[in-house]
PDB file of C-alpha atoms (C1' of nucleotides) in Angstrom:
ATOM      1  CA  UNK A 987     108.980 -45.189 -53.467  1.00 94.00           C
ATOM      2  CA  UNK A 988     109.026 -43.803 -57.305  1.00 94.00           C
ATOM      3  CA  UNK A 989     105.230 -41.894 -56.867  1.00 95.00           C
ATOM      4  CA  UNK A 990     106.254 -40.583 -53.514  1.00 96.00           C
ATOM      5  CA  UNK A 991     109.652 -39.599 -53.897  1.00 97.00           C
ATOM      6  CA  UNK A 992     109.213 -35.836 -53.565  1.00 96.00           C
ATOM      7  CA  UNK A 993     106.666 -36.668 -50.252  1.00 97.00           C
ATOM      8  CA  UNK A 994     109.817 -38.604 -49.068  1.00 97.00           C
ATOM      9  CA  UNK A 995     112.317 -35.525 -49.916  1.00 97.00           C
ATOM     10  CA  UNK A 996     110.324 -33.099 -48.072  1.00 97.00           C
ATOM     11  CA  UNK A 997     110.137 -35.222 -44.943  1.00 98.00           C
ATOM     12  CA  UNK A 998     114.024 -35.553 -44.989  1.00 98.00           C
ATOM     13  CA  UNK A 999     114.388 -31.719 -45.221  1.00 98.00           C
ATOM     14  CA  UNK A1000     112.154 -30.945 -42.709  1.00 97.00           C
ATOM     15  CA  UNK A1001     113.143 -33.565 -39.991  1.00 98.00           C
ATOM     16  CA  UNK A1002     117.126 -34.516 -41.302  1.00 98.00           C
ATOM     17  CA  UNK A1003     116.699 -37.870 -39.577  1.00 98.00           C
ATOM     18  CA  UNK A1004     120.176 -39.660 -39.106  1.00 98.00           C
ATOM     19  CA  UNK A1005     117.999 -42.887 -40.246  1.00 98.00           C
ATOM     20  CA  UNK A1006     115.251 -43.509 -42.347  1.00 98.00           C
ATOM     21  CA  UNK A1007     112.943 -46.183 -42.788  1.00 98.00           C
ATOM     22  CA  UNK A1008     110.767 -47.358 -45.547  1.00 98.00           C
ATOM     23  CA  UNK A1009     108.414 -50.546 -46.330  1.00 97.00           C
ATOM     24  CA  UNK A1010     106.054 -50.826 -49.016  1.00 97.00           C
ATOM     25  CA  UNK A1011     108.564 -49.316 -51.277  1.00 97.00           C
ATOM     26  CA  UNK A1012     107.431 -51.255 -54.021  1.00 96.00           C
ATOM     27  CA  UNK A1013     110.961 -50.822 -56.312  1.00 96.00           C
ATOM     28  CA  UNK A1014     113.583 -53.135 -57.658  1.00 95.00           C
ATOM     29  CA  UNK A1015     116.977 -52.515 -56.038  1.00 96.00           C
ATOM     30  CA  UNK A1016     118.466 -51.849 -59.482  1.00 95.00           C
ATOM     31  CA  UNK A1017     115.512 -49.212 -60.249  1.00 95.00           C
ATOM     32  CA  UNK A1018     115.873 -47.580 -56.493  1.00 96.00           C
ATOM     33  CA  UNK A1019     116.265 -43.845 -56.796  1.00 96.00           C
ATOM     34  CA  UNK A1020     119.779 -44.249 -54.598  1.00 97.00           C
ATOM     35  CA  UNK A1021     121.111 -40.386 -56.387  1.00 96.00           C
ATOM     36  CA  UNK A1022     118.358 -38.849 -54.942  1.00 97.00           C
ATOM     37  CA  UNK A1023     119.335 -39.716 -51.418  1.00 98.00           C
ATOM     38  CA  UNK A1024     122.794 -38.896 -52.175  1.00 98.00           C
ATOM     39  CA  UNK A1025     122.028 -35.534 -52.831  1.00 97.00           C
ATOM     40  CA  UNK A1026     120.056 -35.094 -49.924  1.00 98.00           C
ATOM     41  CA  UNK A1027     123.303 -36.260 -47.360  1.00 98.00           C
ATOM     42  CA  UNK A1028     122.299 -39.854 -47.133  1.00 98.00           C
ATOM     43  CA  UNK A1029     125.312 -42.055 -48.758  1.00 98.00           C
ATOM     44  CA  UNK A1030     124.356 -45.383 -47.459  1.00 98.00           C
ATOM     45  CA  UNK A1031     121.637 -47.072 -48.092  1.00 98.00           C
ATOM     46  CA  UNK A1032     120.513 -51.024 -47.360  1.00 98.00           C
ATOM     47  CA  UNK A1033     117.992 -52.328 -49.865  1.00 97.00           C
ATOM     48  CA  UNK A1034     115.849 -55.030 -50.162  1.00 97.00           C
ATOM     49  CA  UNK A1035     113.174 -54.608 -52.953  1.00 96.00           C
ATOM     50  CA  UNK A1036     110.928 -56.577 -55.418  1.00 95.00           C
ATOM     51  CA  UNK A1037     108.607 -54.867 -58.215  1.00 94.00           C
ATOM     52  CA  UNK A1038     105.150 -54.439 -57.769  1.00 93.00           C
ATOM     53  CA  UNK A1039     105.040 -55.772 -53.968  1.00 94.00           C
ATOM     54  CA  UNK A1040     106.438 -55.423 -50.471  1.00 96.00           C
ATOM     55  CA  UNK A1041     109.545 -54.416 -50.285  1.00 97.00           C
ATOM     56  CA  UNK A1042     112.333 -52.388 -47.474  1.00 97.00           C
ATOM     57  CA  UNK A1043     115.296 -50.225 -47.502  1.00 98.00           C
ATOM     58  CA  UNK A1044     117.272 -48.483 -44.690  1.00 98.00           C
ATOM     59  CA  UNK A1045     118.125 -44.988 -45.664  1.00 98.00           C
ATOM     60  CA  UNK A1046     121.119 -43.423 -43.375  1.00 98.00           C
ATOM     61  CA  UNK A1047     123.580 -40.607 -43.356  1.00 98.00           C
ATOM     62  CA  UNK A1048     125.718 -43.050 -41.041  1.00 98.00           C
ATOM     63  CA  UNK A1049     127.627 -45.461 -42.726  1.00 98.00           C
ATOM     64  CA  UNK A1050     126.704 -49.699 -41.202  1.00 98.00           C
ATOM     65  CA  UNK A1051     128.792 -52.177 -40.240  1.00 98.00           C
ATOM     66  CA  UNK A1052     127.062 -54.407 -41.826  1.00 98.00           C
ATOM     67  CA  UNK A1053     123.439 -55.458 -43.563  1.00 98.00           C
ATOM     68  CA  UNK A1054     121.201 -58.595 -43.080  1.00 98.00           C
ATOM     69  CA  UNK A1055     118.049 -59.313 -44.813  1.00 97.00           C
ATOM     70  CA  UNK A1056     116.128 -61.916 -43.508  1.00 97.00           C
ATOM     71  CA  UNK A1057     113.280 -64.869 -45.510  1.00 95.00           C
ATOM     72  CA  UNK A1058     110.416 -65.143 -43.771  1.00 96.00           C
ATOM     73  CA  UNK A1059     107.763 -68.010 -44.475  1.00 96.00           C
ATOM     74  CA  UNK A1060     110.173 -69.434 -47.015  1.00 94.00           C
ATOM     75  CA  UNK A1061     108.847 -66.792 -49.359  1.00 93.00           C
ATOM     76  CA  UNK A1062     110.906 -64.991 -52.073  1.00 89.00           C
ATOM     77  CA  UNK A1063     109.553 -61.509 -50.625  1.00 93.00           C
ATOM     78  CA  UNK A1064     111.197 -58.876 -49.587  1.00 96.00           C
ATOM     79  CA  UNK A1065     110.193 -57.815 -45.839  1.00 97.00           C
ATOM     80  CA  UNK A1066     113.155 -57.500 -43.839  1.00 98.00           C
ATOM     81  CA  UNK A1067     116.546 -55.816 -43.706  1.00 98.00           C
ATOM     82  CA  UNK A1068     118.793 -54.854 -40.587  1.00 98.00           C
ATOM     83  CA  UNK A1069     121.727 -52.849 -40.338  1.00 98.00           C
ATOM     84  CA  UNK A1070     124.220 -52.585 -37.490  1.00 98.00           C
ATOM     85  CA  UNK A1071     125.357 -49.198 -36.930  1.00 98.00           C
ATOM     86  CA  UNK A1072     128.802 -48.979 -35.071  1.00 98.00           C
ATOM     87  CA  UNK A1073     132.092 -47.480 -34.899  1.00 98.00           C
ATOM     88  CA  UNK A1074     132.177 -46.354 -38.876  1.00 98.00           C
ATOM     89  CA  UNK A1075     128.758 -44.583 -37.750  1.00 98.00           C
ATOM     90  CA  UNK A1076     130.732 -42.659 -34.530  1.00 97.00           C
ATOM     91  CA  UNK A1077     127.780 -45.369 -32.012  1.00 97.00           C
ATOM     92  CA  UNK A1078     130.437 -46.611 -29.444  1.00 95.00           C
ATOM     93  CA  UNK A1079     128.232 -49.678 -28.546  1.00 96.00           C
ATOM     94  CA  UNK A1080     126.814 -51.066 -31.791  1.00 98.00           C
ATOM     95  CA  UNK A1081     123.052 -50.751 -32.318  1.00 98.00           C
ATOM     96  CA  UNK A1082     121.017 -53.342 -34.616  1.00 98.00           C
ATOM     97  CA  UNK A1083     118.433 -51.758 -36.201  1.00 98.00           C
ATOM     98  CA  UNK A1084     115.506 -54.589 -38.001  1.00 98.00           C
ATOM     99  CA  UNK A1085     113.005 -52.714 -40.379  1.00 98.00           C
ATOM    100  CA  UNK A1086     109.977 -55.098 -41.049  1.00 98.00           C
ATOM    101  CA  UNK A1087     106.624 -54.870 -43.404  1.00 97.00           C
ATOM    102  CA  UNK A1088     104.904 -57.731 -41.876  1.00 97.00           C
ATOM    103  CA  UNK A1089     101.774 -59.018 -44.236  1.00 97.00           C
ATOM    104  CA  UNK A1090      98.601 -57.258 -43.791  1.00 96.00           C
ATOM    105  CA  UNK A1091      96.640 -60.316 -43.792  1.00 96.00           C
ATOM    106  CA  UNK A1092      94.074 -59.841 -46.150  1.00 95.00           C
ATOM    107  CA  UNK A1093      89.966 -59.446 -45.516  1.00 94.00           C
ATOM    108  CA  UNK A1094      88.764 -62.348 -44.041  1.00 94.00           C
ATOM    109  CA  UNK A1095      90.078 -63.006 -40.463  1.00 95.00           C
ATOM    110  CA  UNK A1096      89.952 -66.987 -40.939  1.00 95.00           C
ATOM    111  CA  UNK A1097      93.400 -68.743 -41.431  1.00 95.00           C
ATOM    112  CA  UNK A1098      91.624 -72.128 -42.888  1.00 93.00           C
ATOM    113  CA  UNK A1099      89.788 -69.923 -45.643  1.00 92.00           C
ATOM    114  CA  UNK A1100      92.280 -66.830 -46.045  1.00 94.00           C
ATOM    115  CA  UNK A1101      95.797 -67.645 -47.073  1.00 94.00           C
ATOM    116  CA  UNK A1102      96.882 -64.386 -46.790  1.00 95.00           C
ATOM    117  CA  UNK A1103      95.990 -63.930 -42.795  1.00 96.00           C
ATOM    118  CA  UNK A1104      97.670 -67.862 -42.282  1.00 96.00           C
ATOM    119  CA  UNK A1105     100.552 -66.114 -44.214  1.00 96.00           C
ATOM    120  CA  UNK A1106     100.458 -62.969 -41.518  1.00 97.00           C
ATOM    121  CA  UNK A1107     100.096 -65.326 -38.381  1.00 97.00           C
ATOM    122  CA  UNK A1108     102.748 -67.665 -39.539  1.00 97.00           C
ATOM    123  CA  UNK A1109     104.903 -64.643 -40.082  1.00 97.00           C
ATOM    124  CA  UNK A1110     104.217 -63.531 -36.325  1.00 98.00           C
ATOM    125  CA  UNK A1111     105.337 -67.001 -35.247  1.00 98.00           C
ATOM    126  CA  UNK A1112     108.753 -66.684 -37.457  1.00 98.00           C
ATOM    127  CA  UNK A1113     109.464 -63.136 -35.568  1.00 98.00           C
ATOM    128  CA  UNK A1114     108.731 -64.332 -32.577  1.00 98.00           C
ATOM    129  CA  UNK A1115     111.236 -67.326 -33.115  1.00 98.00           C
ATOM    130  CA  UNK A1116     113.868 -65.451 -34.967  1.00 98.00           C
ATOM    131  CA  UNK A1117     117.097 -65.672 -33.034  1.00 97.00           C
ATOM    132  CA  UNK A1118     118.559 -62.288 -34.270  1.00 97.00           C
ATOM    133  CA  UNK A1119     114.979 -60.521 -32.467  1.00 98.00           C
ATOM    134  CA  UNK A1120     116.141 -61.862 -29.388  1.00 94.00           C
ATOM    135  CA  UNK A1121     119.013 -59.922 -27.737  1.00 85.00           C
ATOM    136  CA  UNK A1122     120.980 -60.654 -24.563  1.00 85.00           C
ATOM    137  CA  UNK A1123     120.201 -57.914 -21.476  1.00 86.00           C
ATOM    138  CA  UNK A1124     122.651 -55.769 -22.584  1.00 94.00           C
ATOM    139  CA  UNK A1125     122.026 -55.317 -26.630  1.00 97.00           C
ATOM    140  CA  UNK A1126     120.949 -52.351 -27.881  1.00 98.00           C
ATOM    141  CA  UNK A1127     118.221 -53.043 -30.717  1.00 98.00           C
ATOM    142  CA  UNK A1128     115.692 -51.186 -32.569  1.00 98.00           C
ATOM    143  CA  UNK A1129     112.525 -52.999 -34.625  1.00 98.00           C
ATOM    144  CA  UNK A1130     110.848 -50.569 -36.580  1.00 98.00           C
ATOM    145  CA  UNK A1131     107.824 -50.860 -39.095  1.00 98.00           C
ATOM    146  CA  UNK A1132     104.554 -51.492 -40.408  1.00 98.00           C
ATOM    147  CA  UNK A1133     103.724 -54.471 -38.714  1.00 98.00           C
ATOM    148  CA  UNK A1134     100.412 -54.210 -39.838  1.00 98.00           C
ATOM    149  CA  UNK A1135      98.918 -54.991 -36.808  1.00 98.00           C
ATOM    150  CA  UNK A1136      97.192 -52.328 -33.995  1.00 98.00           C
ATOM    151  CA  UNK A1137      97.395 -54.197 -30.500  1.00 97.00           C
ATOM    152  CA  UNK A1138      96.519 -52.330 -28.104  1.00 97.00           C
ATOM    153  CA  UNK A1139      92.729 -50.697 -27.329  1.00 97.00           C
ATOM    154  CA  UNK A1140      93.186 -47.455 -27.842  1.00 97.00           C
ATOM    155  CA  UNK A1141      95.417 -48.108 -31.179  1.00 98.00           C
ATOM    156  CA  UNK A1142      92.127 -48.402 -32.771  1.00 97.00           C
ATOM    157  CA  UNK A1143      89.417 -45.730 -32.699  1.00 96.00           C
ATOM    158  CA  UNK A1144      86.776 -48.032 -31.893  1.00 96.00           C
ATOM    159  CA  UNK A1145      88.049 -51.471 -30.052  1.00 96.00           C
ATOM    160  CA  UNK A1146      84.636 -53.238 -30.238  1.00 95.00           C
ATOM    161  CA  UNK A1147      83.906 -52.487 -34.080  1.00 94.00           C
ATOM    162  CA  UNK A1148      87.007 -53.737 -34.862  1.00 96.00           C
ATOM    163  CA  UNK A1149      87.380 -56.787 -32.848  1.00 96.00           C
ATOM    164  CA  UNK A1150      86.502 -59.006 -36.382  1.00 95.00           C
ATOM    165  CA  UNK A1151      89.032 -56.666 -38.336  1.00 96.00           C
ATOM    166  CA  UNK A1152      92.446 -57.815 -39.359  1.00 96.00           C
ATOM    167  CA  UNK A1153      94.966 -55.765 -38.082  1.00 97.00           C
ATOM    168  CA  UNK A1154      92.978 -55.633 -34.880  1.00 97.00           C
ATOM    169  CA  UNK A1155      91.570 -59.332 -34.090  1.00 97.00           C
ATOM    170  CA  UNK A1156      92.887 -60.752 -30.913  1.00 97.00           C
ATOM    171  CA  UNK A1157      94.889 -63.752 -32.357  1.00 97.00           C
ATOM    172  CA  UNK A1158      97.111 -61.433 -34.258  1.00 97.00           C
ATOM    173  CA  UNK A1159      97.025 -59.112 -31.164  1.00 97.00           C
ATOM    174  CA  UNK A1160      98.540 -61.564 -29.168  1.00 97.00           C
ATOM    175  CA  UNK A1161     100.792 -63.231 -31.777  1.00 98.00           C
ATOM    176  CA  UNK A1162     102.639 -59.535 -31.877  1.00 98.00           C
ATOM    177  CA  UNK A1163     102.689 -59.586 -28.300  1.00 98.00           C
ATOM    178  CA  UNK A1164     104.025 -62.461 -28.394  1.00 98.00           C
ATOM    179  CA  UNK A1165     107.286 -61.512 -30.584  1.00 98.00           C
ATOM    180  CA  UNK A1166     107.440 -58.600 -28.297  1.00 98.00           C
ATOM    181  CA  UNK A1167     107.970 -60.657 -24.858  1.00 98.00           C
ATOM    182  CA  UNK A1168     110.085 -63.583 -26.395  1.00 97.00           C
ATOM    183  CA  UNK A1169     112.325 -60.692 -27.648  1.00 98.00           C
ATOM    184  CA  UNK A1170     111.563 -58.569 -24.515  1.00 98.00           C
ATOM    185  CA  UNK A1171     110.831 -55.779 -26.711  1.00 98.00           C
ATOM    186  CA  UNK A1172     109.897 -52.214 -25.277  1.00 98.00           C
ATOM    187  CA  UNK A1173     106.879 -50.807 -27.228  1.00 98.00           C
ATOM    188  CA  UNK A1174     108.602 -47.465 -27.548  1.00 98.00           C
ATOM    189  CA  UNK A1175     105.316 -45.285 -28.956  1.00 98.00           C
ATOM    190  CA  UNK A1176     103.375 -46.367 -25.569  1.00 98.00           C
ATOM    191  CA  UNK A1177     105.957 -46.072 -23.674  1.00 98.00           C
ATOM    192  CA  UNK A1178     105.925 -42.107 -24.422  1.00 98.00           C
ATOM    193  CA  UNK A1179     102.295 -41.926 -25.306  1.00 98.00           C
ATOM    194  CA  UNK A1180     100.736 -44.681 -23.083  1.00 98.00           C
ATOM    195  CA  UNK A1181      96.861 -45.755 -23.326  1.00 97.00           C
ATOM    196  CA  UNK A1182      94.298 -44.715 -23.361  1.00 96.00           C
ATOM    197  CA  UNK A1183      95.487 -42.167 -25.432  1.00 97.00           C
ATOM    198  CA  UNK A1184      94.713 -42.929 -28.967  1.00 97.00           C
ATOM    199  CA  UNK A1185      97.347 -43.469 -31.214  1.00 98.00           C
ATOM    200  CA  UNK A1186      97.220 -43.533 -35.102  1.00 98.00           C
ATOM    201  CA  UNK A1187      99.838 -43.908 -37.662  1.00 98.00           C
ATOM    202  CA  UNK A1188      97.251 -44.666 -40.838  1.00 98.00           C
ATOM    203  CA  UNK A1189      93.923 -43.873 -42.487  1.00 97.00           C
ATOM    204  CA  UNK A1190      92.474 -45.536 -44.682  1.00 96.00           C
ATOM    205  CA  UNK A1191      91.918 -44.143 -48.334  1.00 96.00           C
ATOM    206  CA  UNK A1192      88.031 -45.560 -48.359  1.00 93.00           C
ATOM    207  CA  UNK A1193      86.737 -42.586 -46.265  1.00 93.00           C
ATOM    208  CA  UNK A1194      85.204 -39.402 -47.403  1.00 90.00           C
ATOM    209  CA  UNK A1195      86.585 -37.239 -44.998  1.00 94.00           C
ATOM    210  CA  UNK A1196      89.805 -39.342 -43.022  1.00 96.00           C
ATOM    211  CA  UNK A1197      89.943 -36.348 -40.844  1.00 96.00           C
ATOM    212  CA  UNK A1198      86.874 -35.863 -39.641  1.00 94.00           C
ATOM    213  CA  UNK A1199      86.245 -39.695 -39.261  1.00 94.00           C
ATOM    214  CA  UNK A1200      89.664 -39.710 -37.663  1.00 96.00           C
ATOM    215  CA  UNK A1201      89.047 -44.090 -38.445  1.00 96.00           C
ATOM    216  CA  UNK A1202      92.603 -44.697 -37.711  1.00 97.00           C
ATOM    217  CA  UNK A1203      94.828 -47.226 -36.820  1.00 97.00           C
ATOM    218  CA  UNK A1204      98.101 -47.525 -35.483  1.00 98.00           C
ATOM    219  CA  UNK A1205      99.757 -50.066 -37.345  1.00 98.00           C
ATOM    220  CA  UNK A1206     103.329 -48.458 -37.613  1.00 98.00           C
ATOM    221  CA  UNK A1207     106.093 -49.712 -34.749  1.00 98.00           C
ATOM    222  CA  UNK A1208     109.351 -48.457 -32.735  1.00 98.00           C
ATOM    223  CA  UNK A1209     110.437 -51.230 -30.468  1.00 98.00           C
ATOM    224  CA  UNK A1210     113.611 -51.097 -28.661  1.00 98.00           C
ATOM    225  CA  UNK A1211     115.765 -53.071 -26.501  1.00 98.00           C
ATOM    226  CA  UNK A1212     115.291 -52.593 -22.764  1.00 97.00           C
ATOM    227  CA  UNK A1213     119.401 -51.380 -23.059  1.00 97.00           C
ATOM    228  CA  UNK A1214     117.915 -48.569 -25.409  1.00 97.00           C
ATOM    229  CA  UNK A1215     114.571 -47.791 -23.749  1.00 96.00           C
ATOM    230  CA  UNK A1216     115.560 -45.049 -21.280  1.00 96.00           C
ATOM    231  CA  UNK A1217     116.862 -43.169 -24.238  1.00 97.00           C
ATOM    232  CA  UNK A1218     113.624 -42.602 -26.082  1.00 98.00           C
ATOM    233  CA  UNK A1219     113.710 -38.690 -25.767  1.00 98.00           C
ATOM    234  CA  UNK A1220     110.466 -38.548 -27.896  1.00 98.00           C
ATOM    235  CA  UNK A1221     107.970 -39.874 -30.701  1.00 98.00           C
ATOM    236  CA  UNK A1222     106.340 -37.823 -33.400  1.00 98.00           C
ATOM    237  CA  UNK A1223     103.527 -39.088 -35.274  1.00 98.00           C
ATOM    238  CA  UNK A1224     103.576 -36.843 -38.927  1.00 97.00           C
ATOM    239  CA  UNK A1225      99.868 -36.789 -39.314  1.00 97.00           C
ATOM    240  CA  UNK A1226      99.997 -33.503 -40.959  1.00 97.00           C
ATOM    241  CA  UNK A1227     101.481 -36.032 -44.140  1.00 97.00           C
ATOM    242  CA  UNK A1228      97.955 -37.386 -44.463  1.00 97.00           C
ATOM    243  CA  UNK A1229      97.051 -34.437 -45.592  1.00 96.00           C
ATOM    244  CA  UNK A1230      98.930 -33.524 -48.681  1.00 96.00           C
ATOM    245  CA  UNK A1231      97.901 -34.196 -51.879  1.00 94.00           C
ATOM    246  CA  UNK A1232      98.346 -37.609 -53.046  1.00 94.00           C
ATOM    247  CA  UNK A1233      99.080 -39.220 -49.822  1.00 96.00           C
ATOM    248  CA  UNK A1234     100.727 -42.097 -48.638  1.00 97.00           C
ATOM    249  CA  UNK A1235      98.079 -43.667 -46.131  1.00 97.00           C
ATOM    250  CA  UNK A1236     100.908 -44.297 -43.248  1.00 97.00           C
ATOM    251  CA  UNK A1237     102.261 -41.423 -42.169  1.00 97.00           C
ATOM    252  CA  UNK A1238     106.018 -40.623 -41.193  1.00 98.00           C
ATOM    253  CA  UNK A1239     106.598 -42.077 -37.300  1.00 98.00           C
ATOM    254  CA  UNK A1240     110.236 -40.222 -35.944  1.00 98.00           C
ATOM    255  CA  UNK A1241     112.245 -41.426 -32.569  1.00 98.00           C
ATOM    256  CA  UNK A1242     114.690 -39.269 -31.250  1.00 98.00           C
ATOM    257  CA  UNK A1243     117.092 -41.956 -29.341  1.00 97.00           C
ATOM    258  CA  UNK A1244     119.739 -40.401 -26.969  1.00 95.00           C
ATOM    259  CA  UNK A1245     123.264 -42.225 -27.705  1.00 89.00           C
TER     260      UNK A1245
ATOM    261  C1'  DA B  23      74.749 -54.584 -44.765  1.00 88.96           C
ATOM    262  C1'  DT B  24      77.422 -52.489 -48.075  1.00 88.96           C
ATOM    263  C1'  DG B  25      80.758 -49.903 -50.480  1.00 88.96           C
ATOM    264  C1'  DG B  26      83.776 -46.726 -49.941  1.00 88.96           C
ATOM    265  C1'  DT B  27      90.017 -45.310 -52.397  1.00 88.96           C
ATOM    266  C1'  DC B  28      94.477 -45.972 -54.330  1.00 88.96           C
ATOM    267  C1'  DG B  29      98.005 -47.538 -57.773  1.00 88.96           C
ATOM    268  C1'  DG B  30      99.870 -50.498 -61.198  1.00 88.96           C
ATOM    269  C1'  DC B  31      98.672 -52.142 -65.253  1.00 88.96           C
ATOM    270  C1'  DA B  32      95.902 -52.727 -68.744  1.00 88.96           C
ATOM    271  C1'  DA B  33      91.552 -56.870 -66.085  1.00 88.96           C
ATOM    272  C1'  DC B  34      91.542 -57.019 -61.631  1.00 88.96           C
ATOM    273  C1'  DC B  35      94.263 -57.503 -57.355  1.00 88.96           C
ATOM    274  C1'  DG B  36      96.530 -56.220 -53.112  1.00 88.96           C
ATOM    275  C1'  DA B  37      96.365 -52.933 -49.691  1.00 88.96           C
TER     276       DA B  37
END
DNA sequence: ATGGTCGGCAACCGA
C-alpha cells in the first residue's frame, strides 16, 4: 500500500472509480495512508489490515451503510471486509460489496504435506459456506478480489503446463466453483470476455521479459449477483500497469455497473 | 529439471 501509493494515485486520477479495491495491502490500519485518499475525493474508507501480511481495505467516494469484516479459518488475518452501499451513497436498493484476498496456497499442490494449500482449500470451503455469500434472488452483491485462483482454461496461458500449479490445479478449480454456484455467483469478467479468450490479471516477477512471455494468469475476480449481472456495462483489465516501473504484479481490474 | 523476481527486514520467507 505504502511502496505503491503513487501507482495507486495515478490509477484513481486516471479512472475516478466511485469504489476501489485493494488486497495485499500489507499496512496496519493505524499506519494506512487514509489523508491521501482524502485528498484525492475518497472520504470513506473500510479497513482491515495487519503488518507485513495480507491485508484489505475498501476505498469509496460514497459513504456505506455499514462495514463487516469477516475470520476465515479461525485465523487472526486480515482477508475480508464488505461494505453495504445504500441510501447515504444515493444506491436506492442497497448493494453488498465483499472484497477477498483468498491464500495463494503455497508451492506444493499437496494438502497432507503443504499447510499453506490445506489453508487455501479450507478457505474455499468457508466461502462457499459463508451465509452472507449467499443472497436471496433478488440481492444485489458484488465479490471482488484476488482469489488467487485461475479456473477456467483459457485463464491460464497454457492449461496443460499448469495443471500441477497452484492457482490452477483442478481441486482448487472446482472448490472456487464451488463458492460460485452455492452463492449463485455470476463470473462477471467471462461473462463480458467469455473463453476461449485468454484472460490475465497477473505476471509473475520471475520472468525475463513478462511481456513477451505473456505467462499470465488470471487470478483477480468480479462476481456479481444474478440481480446485478445485466448491469455489467464493461470490464477493463489495466495491463498497461505491468509495465511501469516498479510494478505491482496484479494489475488494476475496473467494472462499470449500471445502477 | 531448474531457477528465475520482489519486498521487508536484516536471515530468509511469503508471494
Amino acid at each position: 500500500m505504502r511502496l505503491r501509493i503513487d501507482l495507486v494515485a495515478k490509477f484513481i486520477k486516471a479512472v475516478r472509480p466511485d469504489v476501489l479495491c485493494l488486497q495485499e495491502t500489507k499496512c496496519p490500519d493505524d499506519k494506512f495512508p487514509l489523508k491521501r485518499f482524502h485528498r484525492l475525493g475518497y472520504e470513506h474508507i473500510a479497513m482491515n489490515g495487519q503488518k507485513g501480511y495480507h491485508g484489505v481495505v475498501v476505498i469509496s467516494r460514497l459513504p456505506f451503510e455499514s462495514v463487516t469484516r469477516q475470520e476465515f479459518c479461525a485465523k487472526n488475518d486480515c482477508r475480508h471486509v464488505s461494505v453495504v452501499l445504500g441510501e447515504r451513497a444515493g444506491v436506492r436498493n442497497p448493494i453488498s460489496l465483499h472484497n477477498f484476498y483468498v491464500p495463494a496456497g503455497g508451492d506444493i499442490p499437496d494438502p497432507s504435506i503443504n499447510p499453506k494449500f490445506a489453508h487455501k482449500l479450507a478457505f474455499l470451503d468457508e466461502m462457499r459456506e459463508s451465509a452472507a455469500l449467499r443472497g436471496g434472488a433478488s440481492d444485489r452483491m458484488v465479490l471482488v478480489g484476488d482469489l488467487n485462483v485461475a479456473p477456467l482454461e483459457h485463464d491460464v496461458w497454457s492449461h496443460k503446463q499448469m495443471l500441477k500449479v497452484v492457482s490452477h490445479t483442478p481441486i482448487e478449480c472446482e472448490k472456487l466453483a464451488a463458492v460460485q454456484r452455492a452463492g449463485h455467483w455470476i463470473d462477471a469478467m467471462r461473462m463480458l470476455v467469455p473463453e476461449p479468450a485468454k484472460l490475465f490479471t497477473w505476471w509473475s516477477y520471475r520472468a525475463a521479459d513478462w511481456k513477451a512471455a505473456d505467462r499470465g494468469r488470471r487470478l483477480d475476480h468480479v462476481w456479481t449477483s444474478p440481480a446485478l449481472a445485466d448491469r455489467i456495462s464493461a470490464i477493463a483489465i489495466a495491463k498497461t500497469y505491468r509495465g511501469v516501473p516498479r510494478p505491482s504484479d496484479h494489475v488494476p481490474v475496473t467494472a462499470t455497473i449500471e445502477l
